Amino acid sequence: MTEVIGLSAFAHSDLPTEEVERQQEVYDALTDAVRGLVDATIRSTVPEERIRSVEERVRALTEELRSEQLPGPFGIHYNDEGRSWNWGNVVVGRRNAIAPPMELLERPGGGLRAQVELGAAYEGPPGLVHGGVTMLLLDHLMGEVGSDGHRRVTMTGTLTGRYAAPTPLGPVVLEGWIAREEGRKVFVEATLGTPEAVTVEAHGVFIIPSWA
Amino acid sequence: MTEVIGLSAFAHSDLPTEEVERQQEVYDALTDAVRGLVDATIRSTVPEERIRSVEERVRALTEELRSEQLPGPFGIHYNDEGRSWNWGNVVVGRRNAIAPPMELLERPGGGLRAQVELGAAYEGPPGLVHGGVTMLLLDHLMGEVGSDGHRRVTMTGTLTGRYAAPTPLGPVVLEGWIAREEGRKVFVEATLGTPEAVTVEAHGVFIIPSWA
């Protein structure tokens, strides 16, 4: 069942939260395996016959998964207990092998923080995190900060990143906080970097839509 | 063999361009298959026993690919004919299943354009492209525009996106061009949207490093 709230489609589900969390573990394991395959596809140096053979078997597995599937993207599901799950989300989705995945934690003093491990699949310049990936992660974290723990809906207005230094592949830490609010505008600031040093600073304006 | 140029590691290769392109087709096919698996992992509704069974077989395929592999990320390889290949790049890499991949084309009037198809794996809000994905693609295209067809090295200084409207999943078009240059600063402008309408406008300052 799908209902439209504002611009977005949310699907109501009868699954109890406990069952959602049990299923999540099953899917986590598959997604983790696919994440490994994405990395190995980039780095493998096995002979071409084996590349071709793996390709055929990957296609067969995909067919098997597709024998029953959602007609489109995953969207956001929610149940009567107020639990929601966006397992297809490209940054935090538990069924999306593109997502590092990034897990959001409370930040002492307010806002949110996260730590992710970025490997070969997030490369831009050799050995470095793609600058656009840093913006992808910052955009997500800052949007969540702006929504103040989903207590309100916000939409990104503008987002600016200042690249102070390159970000090496490896462990990456982020934090974001609300700098101030003016009417429907929420001003969010954030940083991304290695555990030792900030490499990207960002600020964004998030809008509380008039229908919200 | 690896040499360090500025901040980055580039690997010299003896492969003739013709052979690089032949190999690229073999890897393209595997990457395309893995991209399908990423999508199916998000959308499949097959019973859990099959999810678990697919997971095991994905892990076995990954092991097979990993039996011989590069010790780290792919980086950029180049040969004596001036051909270079960054197959691991997260936006354009031909061996990276995260990359849509985005192919850059000349834009009439100068700059670059691209068209990509974004499916379930690029979702943010339900049915919509994640705002951060739009920044990821824009960052890459704009960096390439700033480097003026790799005739010079540029590094991103700042990047700003203005989200004018949501971007539905599906076909997405981008274009970017140099607005002006001042000394070592290159000002790039760009848009992203559906084939019908612009949804994100961006501007960025790209820096030509003093060592370049």
Coordinates of C-alpha atoms in Angstrom, one line a residue:
Chain A
M1 CA 0.0 0.0 0.0
T2 CA 1.4 3.3 -1.0
E3 CA 0.4 6.8 0.0
V4 CA 1.8 10.1 -1.1
I5 CA 3.0 12.6 1.5
G6 CA 4.2 15.8 0.0
L7 CA 6.5 14.9 -2.8
S8 CA 7.3 11.4 -1.7
A9 CA 5.8 7.9 -1.6
F10 CA 5.9 6.0 1.6
A11 CA 4.8 2.4 1.9
H12 CA 2.9 1.2 5.0
S13 CA 3.9 -2.2 6.2
D14 CA 2.4 -4.7 8.7
L15 CA 5.8 -6.0 9.7
P16 CA 6.5 -5.7 13.5
T17 CA 9.8 -3.9 14.3
E18 CA 11.3 -7.1 15.7
E19 CA 10.7 -8.9 12.4
V20 CA 12.1 -5.9 10.4
E21 CA 15.3 -6.1 12.4
R22 CA 15.5 -9.9 12.0
Q23 CA 15.1 -9.5 8.2
Q24 CA 17.6 -6.7 8.2
E25 CA 20.3 -9.0 9.3
V26 CA 19.6 -11.4 6.5
Y27 CA 19.8 -8.6 3.9
D28 CA 22.9 -7.1 5.6
A29 CA 24.8 -10.3 5.0
L30 CA 23.9 -10.4 1.3
T31 CA 24.6 -6.7 0.8
D32 CA 28.0 -7.1 2.5
A33 CA 28.8 -10.0 0.1
V34 CA 27.8 -7.9 -2.9
R35 CA 29.9 -5.0 -1.6
G36 CA 32.9 -7.4 -1.6
L37 CA 32.1 -8.4 -5.2
V38 CA 32.1 -4.7 -6.3
D39 CA 35.5 -4.3 -4.8
A40 CA 36.9 -7.5 -6.3
T41 CA 35.5 -6.6 -9.7
I42 CA 37.7 -3.5 -9.7
R43 CA 40.8 -5.1 -8.4
S44 CA 40.9 -8.7 -9.8
T45 CA 43.7 -9.7 -12.0
V46 CA 42.5 -13.3 -12.8
P47 CA 42.7 -14.4 -16.4
E48 CA 39.9 -13.3 -18.8
E49 CA 38.3 -16.7 -19.1
R50 CA 37.6 -16.5 -15.4
I51 CA 36.3 -13.0 -15.6
R52 CA 33.9 -14.2 -18.3
S53 CA 32.9 -17.2 -16.3
V54 CA 32.3 -15.1 -13.1
E55 CA 30.2 -12.7 -15.2
E56 CA 27.9 -15.5 -16.4
R57 CA 27.4 -16.8 -12.8
V58 CA 26.7 -13.2 -11.5
R59 CA 24.0 -12.9 -14.2
A60 CA 22.5 -16.2 -13.1
L61 CA 22.4 -15.1 -9.5
T62 CA 20.8 -11.8 -10.5
E63 CA 18.1 -13.7 -12.5
E64 CA 17.4 -15.8 -9.4
L65 CA 17.0 -12.7 -7.2
R66 CA 14.8 -11.0 -9.9
S67 CA 12.4 -14.0 -10.1
E68 CA 10.3 -12.1 -7.5
Q69 CA 11.1 -8.4 -7.0
L70 CA 9.7 -5.0 -6.3
P71 CA 8.5 -3.2 -9.5
G72 CA 10.6 -0.2 -8.8
P73 CA 12.9 1.4 -6.3
F74 CA 12.7 0.4 -2.6
G75 CA 11.4 3.7 -1.2
I76 CA 10.6 4.1 2.5
H77 CA 8.6 1.6 4.4
Y78 CA 7.1 2.2 7.8
N79 CA 5.0 0.3 10.4
D80 CA 2.5 1.3 13.1
E81 CA 5.3 1.3 15.7
G82 CA 6.9 4.3 14.0
R83 CA 9.8 2.3 12.7
S84 CA 10.8 3.2 9.1
W85 CA 13.3 1.6 6.8
N86 CA 14.9 3.0 3.6
W87 CA 17.0 0.0 2.7
G88 CA 17.6 1.2 -0.9
N89 CA 19.1 4.5 0.1
V90 CA 22.4 5.1 -1.6
V91 CA 24.2 6.4 1.5
V92 CA 22.6 4.5 4.5
G93 CA 20.5 1.7 2.8
R94 CA 21.1 -1.7 4.3
R95 CA 20.3 -3.4 1.0
N96 CA 22.3 -1.0 -1.2
A97 CA 25.9 -2.2 -1.9
I98 CA 26.8 1.3 -3.0
A99 CA 26.2 2.6 0.5
P100 CA 29.4 2.3 2.6
P101 CA 26.9 2.1 4.6
M102 CA 27.1 5.3 6.7
E103 CA 25.7 4.9 10.2
L104 CA 24.6 8.1 11.9
L105 CA 25.4 8.6 15.6
E106 CA 24.6 11.4 18.1
R107 CA 27.3 14.0 18.3
P108 CA 28.3 15.3 21.7
G109 CA 27.1 18.9 21.8
G110 CA 24.3 18.3 19.3
G111 CA 24.0 17.2 15.7
L112 CA 25.3 14.0 14.2
R113 CA 28.6 12.3 13.4
A114 CA 29.6 9.2 11.4
Q115 CA 32.6 7.1 10.6
V116 CA 32.9 5.1 7.4
E117 CA 35.6 3.0 5.8
L118 CA 36.0 4.0 2.1
G119 CA 37.8 1.5 -0.1
A120 CA 38.8 1.1 -3.8
A121 CA 35.2 1.6 -4.9
Y122 CA 35.1 5.2 -3.8
E123 CA 38.2 6.3 -5.7
G124 CA 38.5 9.6 -7.6
P125 CA 42.2 10.7 -8.0
P126 CA 44.5 7.7 -7.5
G127 CA 44.4 6.6 -3.8
L128 CA 42.0 9.4 -2.9
V129 CA 38.3 9.6 -2.1
H130 CA 36.4 11.2 -5.0
G131 CA 35.5 14.7 -4.1
G132 CA 32.0 14.1 -5.1
V133 CA 31.7 11.2 -2.7
T134 CA 32.6 13.5 0.1
M135 CA 29.7 15.7 -1.0
L136 CA 27.4 12.7 -1.2
L137 CA 28.1 11.7 2.4
L138 CA 28.0 15.3 3.7
D139 CA 24.7 16.0 1.9
H140 CA 23.1 13.0 3.6
L141 CA 24.4 13.7 7.1
M142 CA 23.6 17.4 6.8
G143 CA 20.0 16.7 5.6
E144 CA 19.5 14.4 8.6
V145 CA 21.0 17.1 10.9
G146 CA 18.6 19.7 9.4
S147 CA 15.6 17.4 10.0
D148 CA 16.5 17.3 13.7
G149 CA 16.1 13.6 14.1
H150 CA 13.1 13.4 11.7
R151 CA 11.1 15.6 13.9
R152 CA 10.4 17.7 10.8
V153 CA 10.8 17.5 7.0
T154 CA 13.5 19.5 5.4
M155 CA 14.7 19.8 1.8
T156 CA 18.1 20.8 0.7
G157 CA 18.2 24.4 -0.6
T158 CA 21.9 24.9 -1.3
L159 CA 25.0 23.0 -0.3
T160 CA 28.6 24.2 -0.5
G161 CA 31.7 22.2 0.0
R162 CA 35.2 23.7 0.5
Y163 CA 37.9 21.2 -0.3
A164 CA 40.8 22.1 2.0
A165 CA 42.9 19.0 1.3
P166 CA 42.7 15.7 -0.5
T167 CA 41.0 12.8 1.5
P168 CA 42.9 9.5 1.3
L169 CA 40.9 6.3 1.0
G170 CA 40.5 4.6 4.4
P171 CA 38.7 5.7 7.5
V172 CA 36.7 8.9 7.1
V173 CA 34.9 10.8 9.8
L174 CA 32.1 13.3 9.5
E175 CA 30.2 15.6 11.8
G176 CA 27.5 18.1 11.3
W177 CA 25.5 20.5 13.5
I178 CA 22.8 23.2 13.2
A179 CA 24.5 26.6 13.1
R180 CA 21.3 28.7 13.3
E181 CA 17.7 28.8 12.1
E182 CA 15.7 31.7 10.5
G183 CA 12.0 31.1 9.8
R184 CA 11.8 28.1 7.4
K185 CA 15.6 28.1 6.9
V186 CA 17.9 25.8 8.8
F187 CA 21.7 26.5 8.4
V188 CA 23.8 23.4 8.8
E189 CA 27.6 23.2 9.0
A190 CA 29.7 20.1 8.7
T191 CA 33.2 18.7 8.3
L192 CA 34.6 15.6 6.7
G193 CA 38.1 14.3 7.1
T194 CA 40.5 11.6 8.2
P195 CA 40.6 10.7 11.9
E196 CA 43.5 13.2 12.1
A197 CA 42.4 16.2 10.1
V198 CA 39.5 17.9 8.4
T199 CA 39.7 17.8 4.6
V200 CA 36.3 19.2 3.5
E201 CA 34.2 21.9 5.2
A202 CA 30.6 22.3 4.2
H203 CA 27.6 24.5 4.8
G204 CA 24.1 24.2 3.6
V205 CA 20.7 25.8 3.8
F206 CA 17.8 23.3 4.4
I207 CA 14.3 24.4 3.9
I208 CA 11.2 23.4 5.9
P209 CA 8.6 23.3 3.1
S210 CA 5.4 25.3 3.7
W211 CA 3.2 22.1 3.5
A212 CA 5.2 20.4 6.3
Chain B
M1 CA 55.7 0.5 -11.9
T2 CA 54.3 3.5 -10.0
E3 CA 55.5 7.1 -10.0
V4 CA 54.2 10.0 -8.0
I5 CA 53.2 13.1 -9.9
G6 CA 52.1 15.9 -7.5
L7 CA 49.6 14.3 -5.1
S8 CA 48.7 11.3 -7.1
A9 CA 50.1 7.9 -8.1
F10 CA 49.9 7.0 -11.7
A11 CA 51.0 3.5 -13.0
H12 CA 52.8 3.2 -16.3
S13 CA 51.7 0.3 -18.4
D14 CA 53.1 -1.5 -21.5
L15 CA 49.6 -2.4 -22.8
P16 CA 49.0 -1.0 -26.3
T17 CA 45.8 1.1 -26.6
E18 CA 44.2 -1.6 -28.8
E19 CA 44.7 -4.2 -26.1
V20 CA 43.4 -1.8 -23.4
E21 CA 40.2 -1.4 -25.4
R22 CA 39.8 -5.1 -26.0
Q23 CA 40.2 -5.8 -22.3
Q24 CA 37.8 -3.0 -21.4
E25 CA 35.0 -4.8 -23.2
V26 CA 35.6 -7.9 -21.1
Y27 CA 35.5 -5.9 -17.9
D28 CA 32.5 -3.8 -19.1
A29 CA 30.5 -7.0 -19.3
L30 CA 31.4 -8.2 -15.8
T31 CA 30.8 -4.7 -14.3
D32 CA 27.4 -4.5 -16.1
A33 CA 26.5 -7.9 -14.6
V34 CA 27.5 -6.7 -11.1
R35 CA 25.5 -3.5 -11.5
G36 CA 22.5 -5.7 -12.2
L37 CA 23.2 -7.7 -9.0
V38 CA 23.4 -4.5 -6.9
D39 CA 19.9 -3.5 -8.2
A40 CA 18.5 -6.9 -7.6
T41 CA 19.9 -7.0 -4.1
I42 CA 17.8 -3.9 -3.3
R43 CA 14.6 -5.1 -5.0
S44 CA 14.4 -8.8 -4.6
T45 CA 11.5 -10.4 -2.7
V46 CA 12.5 -14.0 -2.9
P47 CA 12.3 -16.1 0.2
E48 CA 15.1 -15.8 2.8
E49 CA 16.6 -19.2 2.2
R50 CA 17.3 -18.1 -1.4
I51 CA 18.8 -14.8 -0.2
R52 CA 21.1 -16.8 2.0
S53 CA 22.0 -19.2 -0.8
V54 CA 22.7 -16.3 -3.2
E55 CA 24.9 -14.7 -0.5
E56 CA 27.0 -17.8 -0.2
R57 CA 27.5 -18.0 -3.9
V58 CA 28.4 -14.3 -4.2
R59 CA 31.1 -14.8 -1.6
A60 CA 32.5 -17.7 -3.5
L61 CA 32.6 -15.6 -6.7
T62 CA 34.4 -12.8 -4.8
E63 CA 36.9 -15.3 -3.5
E64 CA 37.5 -16.5 -7.1
L65 CA 38.2 -12.9 -8.3
R66 CA 40.3 -12.2 -5.3
S67 CA 42.6 -15.2 -5.9
E68 CA 44.8 -12.7 -7.9
Q69 CA 44.2 -9.0 -7.3
L70 CA 45.8 -5.6 -7.1
P71 CA 47.0 -4.8 -3.5
G72 CA 45.0 -1.6 -3.4
P73 CA 42.7 0.7 -5.4
F74 CA 42.9 0.7 -9.2
G75 CA 44.4 4.2 -9.6
I76 CA 45.2 5.6 -13.1
H77 CA 47.1 3.6 -15.6
Y78 CA 48.6 5.1 -18.8
N79 CA 50.7 3.9 -21.7
D80 CA 53.2 5.4 -24.1
E81 CA 50.5 6.3 -26.6
G82 CA 49.0 8.8 -24.1
R83 CA 46.0 6.6 -23.4
S84 CA 45.0 6.5 -19.7
W85 CA 42.4 4.4 -17.9
N86 CA 40.9 5.0 -14.5
W87 CA 38.7 1.9 -14.4
G88 CA 38.1 2.1 -10.6
N89 CA 36.7 5.7 -10.6
V90 CA 33.4 5.9 -8.8
V91 CA 31.7 8.0 -11.4
V92 CA 33.3 7.0 -14.8
G93 CA 35.2 3.8 -14.0
R94 CA 34.5 0.9 -16.3
R95 CA 35.2 -1.7 -13.7
N96 CA 33.3 0.1 -10.9
A97 CA 29.7 -1.1 -10.5
I98 CA 28.9 2.0 -8.4
A99 CA 29.6 4.2 -11.5
P100 CA 26.4 4.6 -13.6
P101 CA 28.9 4.9 -15.6
M102 CA 28.8 8.5 -16.7
E103 CA 30.2 9.1 -20.2
L104 CA 31.4 12.6 -21.0
L105 CA 30.6 14.1 -24.4
E106 CA 31.6 17.4 -26.0
R107 CA 29.0 20.1 -25.4
P108 CA 28.1 22.3 -28.4
G109 CA 29.4 25.8 -27.5
G110 CA 32.2 24.4 -25.2
G111 CA 32.4 22.3 -22.1
L112 CA 31.0 18.8 -21.5
R113 CA 27.6 17.1 -21.3
A114 CA 26.5 13.7 -20.1
Q115 CA 23.4 11.6 -20.0
V116 CA 23.0 8.8 -17.4
E117 CA 20.2 6.5 -16.4
L118 CA 19.8 6.4 -12.6
G119 CA 17.9 3.4 -11.2
A120 CA 16.9 2.1 -7.7
A121 CA 20.5 2.1 -6.5
Y122 CA 20.8 5.9 -6.6
E123 CA 17.7 6.6 -4.5
G124 CA 17.5 9.2 -1.7
P125 CA 13.9 10.3 -1.0
P126 CA 11.4 7.7 -2.3
G127 CA 11.5 7.6 -6.1
L128 CA 14.0 10.4 -6.3
V129 CA 17.7 10.7 -7.0
H130 CA 19.7 11.3 -3.8
G131 CA 20.7 15.0 -3.7
G132 CA 24.2 14.0 -2.9
V133 CA 24.4 11.8 -6.0
T134 CA 23.6 14.9 -8.1
M135 CA 26.6 16.6 -6.4
L136 CA 28.8 13.5 -7.0
L137 CA 28.0 13.6 -10.8
L138 CA 28.3 17.4 -11.0
D139 CA 31.6 17.4 -9.1
H140 CA 33.1 15.0 -11.6
L141 CA 31.8 16.6 -14.8
M142 CA 32.8 20.1 -13.5
G143 CA 36.3 18.9 -12.6
E144 CA 36.7 17.5 -16.1
V145 CA 35.4 20.8 -17.6
G146 CA 37.9 22.8 -15.4
S147 CA 40.8 20.7 -16.6
D148 CA 39.9 21.6 -20.2
G149 CA 40.2 18.1 -21.6
H150 CA 43.1 17.1 -19.4
R151 CA 45.3 19.8 -20.9
R152 CA 46.0 21.0 -17.3
V153 CA 45.6 19.7 -13.8
T154 CA 42.9 21.3 -11.6
M155 CA 41.8 20.6 -8.1
T156 CA 38.3 21.4 -6.7
G157 CA 38.4 24.5 -4.5
T158 CA 34.7 25.0 -3.7
L159 CA 31.6 23.5 -5.1
T160 CA 28.0 24.8 -4.6
G161 CA 24.8 23.2 -5.6
R162 CA 21.4 24.9 -5.6
Y163 CA 18.6 22.3 -5.5
A164 CA 15.8 23.9 -7.5
A165 CA 13.5 20.9 -7.6
P166 CA 13.6 17.1 -6.9
T167 CA 15.2 14.9 -9.5
P168 CA 13.1 11.7 -10.3
L169 CA 15.0 8.4 -10.8
G170 CA 15.4 7.8 -14.6
P171 CA 17.2 9.6 -17.3
V172 CA 19.4 12.5 -16.0
V173 CA 21.2 15.0 -18.2
L174 CA 24.1 17.2 -17.2
E175 CA 26.1 20.0 -18.8
G176 CA 29.0 22.1 -17.6
W177 CA 31.1 25.0 -19.1
I178 CA 33.8 27.4 -18.1
A179 CA 32.2 30.7 -17.1
R180 CA 35.5 32.6 -16.7
E181 CA 39.1 32.3 -15.5
E182 CA 41.2 34.5 -13.2
G183 CA 44.9 33.6 -12.8
R184 CA 45.0 30.1 -11.3
K185 CA 41.2 30.0 -10.7
V186 CA 38.8 28.5 -13.1
F187 CA 35.1 29.2 -12.6
V188 CA 32.8 26.4 -13.8
E189 CA 29.0 26.4 -14.0
A190 CA 26.8 23.4 -14.6
T191 CA 23.3 22.1 -14.5
L192 CA 21.7 18.7 -13.9
G193 CA 18.1 17.7 -14.5
T194 CA 15.7 15.5 -16.4
P195 CA 15.6 15.7 -20.2
E196 CA 12.7 18.2 -19.7
A197 CA 13.9 20.5 -16.9
V198 CA 16.9 21.6 -14.8
T199 CA 16.6 20.5 -11.2
V200 CA 20.1 21.4 -9.8
E201 CA 22.3 24.4 -10.7
A202 CA 26.0 24.3 -9.6
H203 CA 29.0 26.5 -9.6
G204 CA 32.5 25.7 -8.6
V205 CA 36.0 27.2 -8.4
F206 CA 38.8 24.9 -9.6
I207 CA 42.4 25.7 -8.8
I208 CA 45.4 25.1 -11.1
P209 CA 48.0 24.1 -8.5
S210 CA 51.3 26.1 -8.5
W211 CA 53.3 22.9 -9.2
A212 CA 51.2 22.1 -12.3

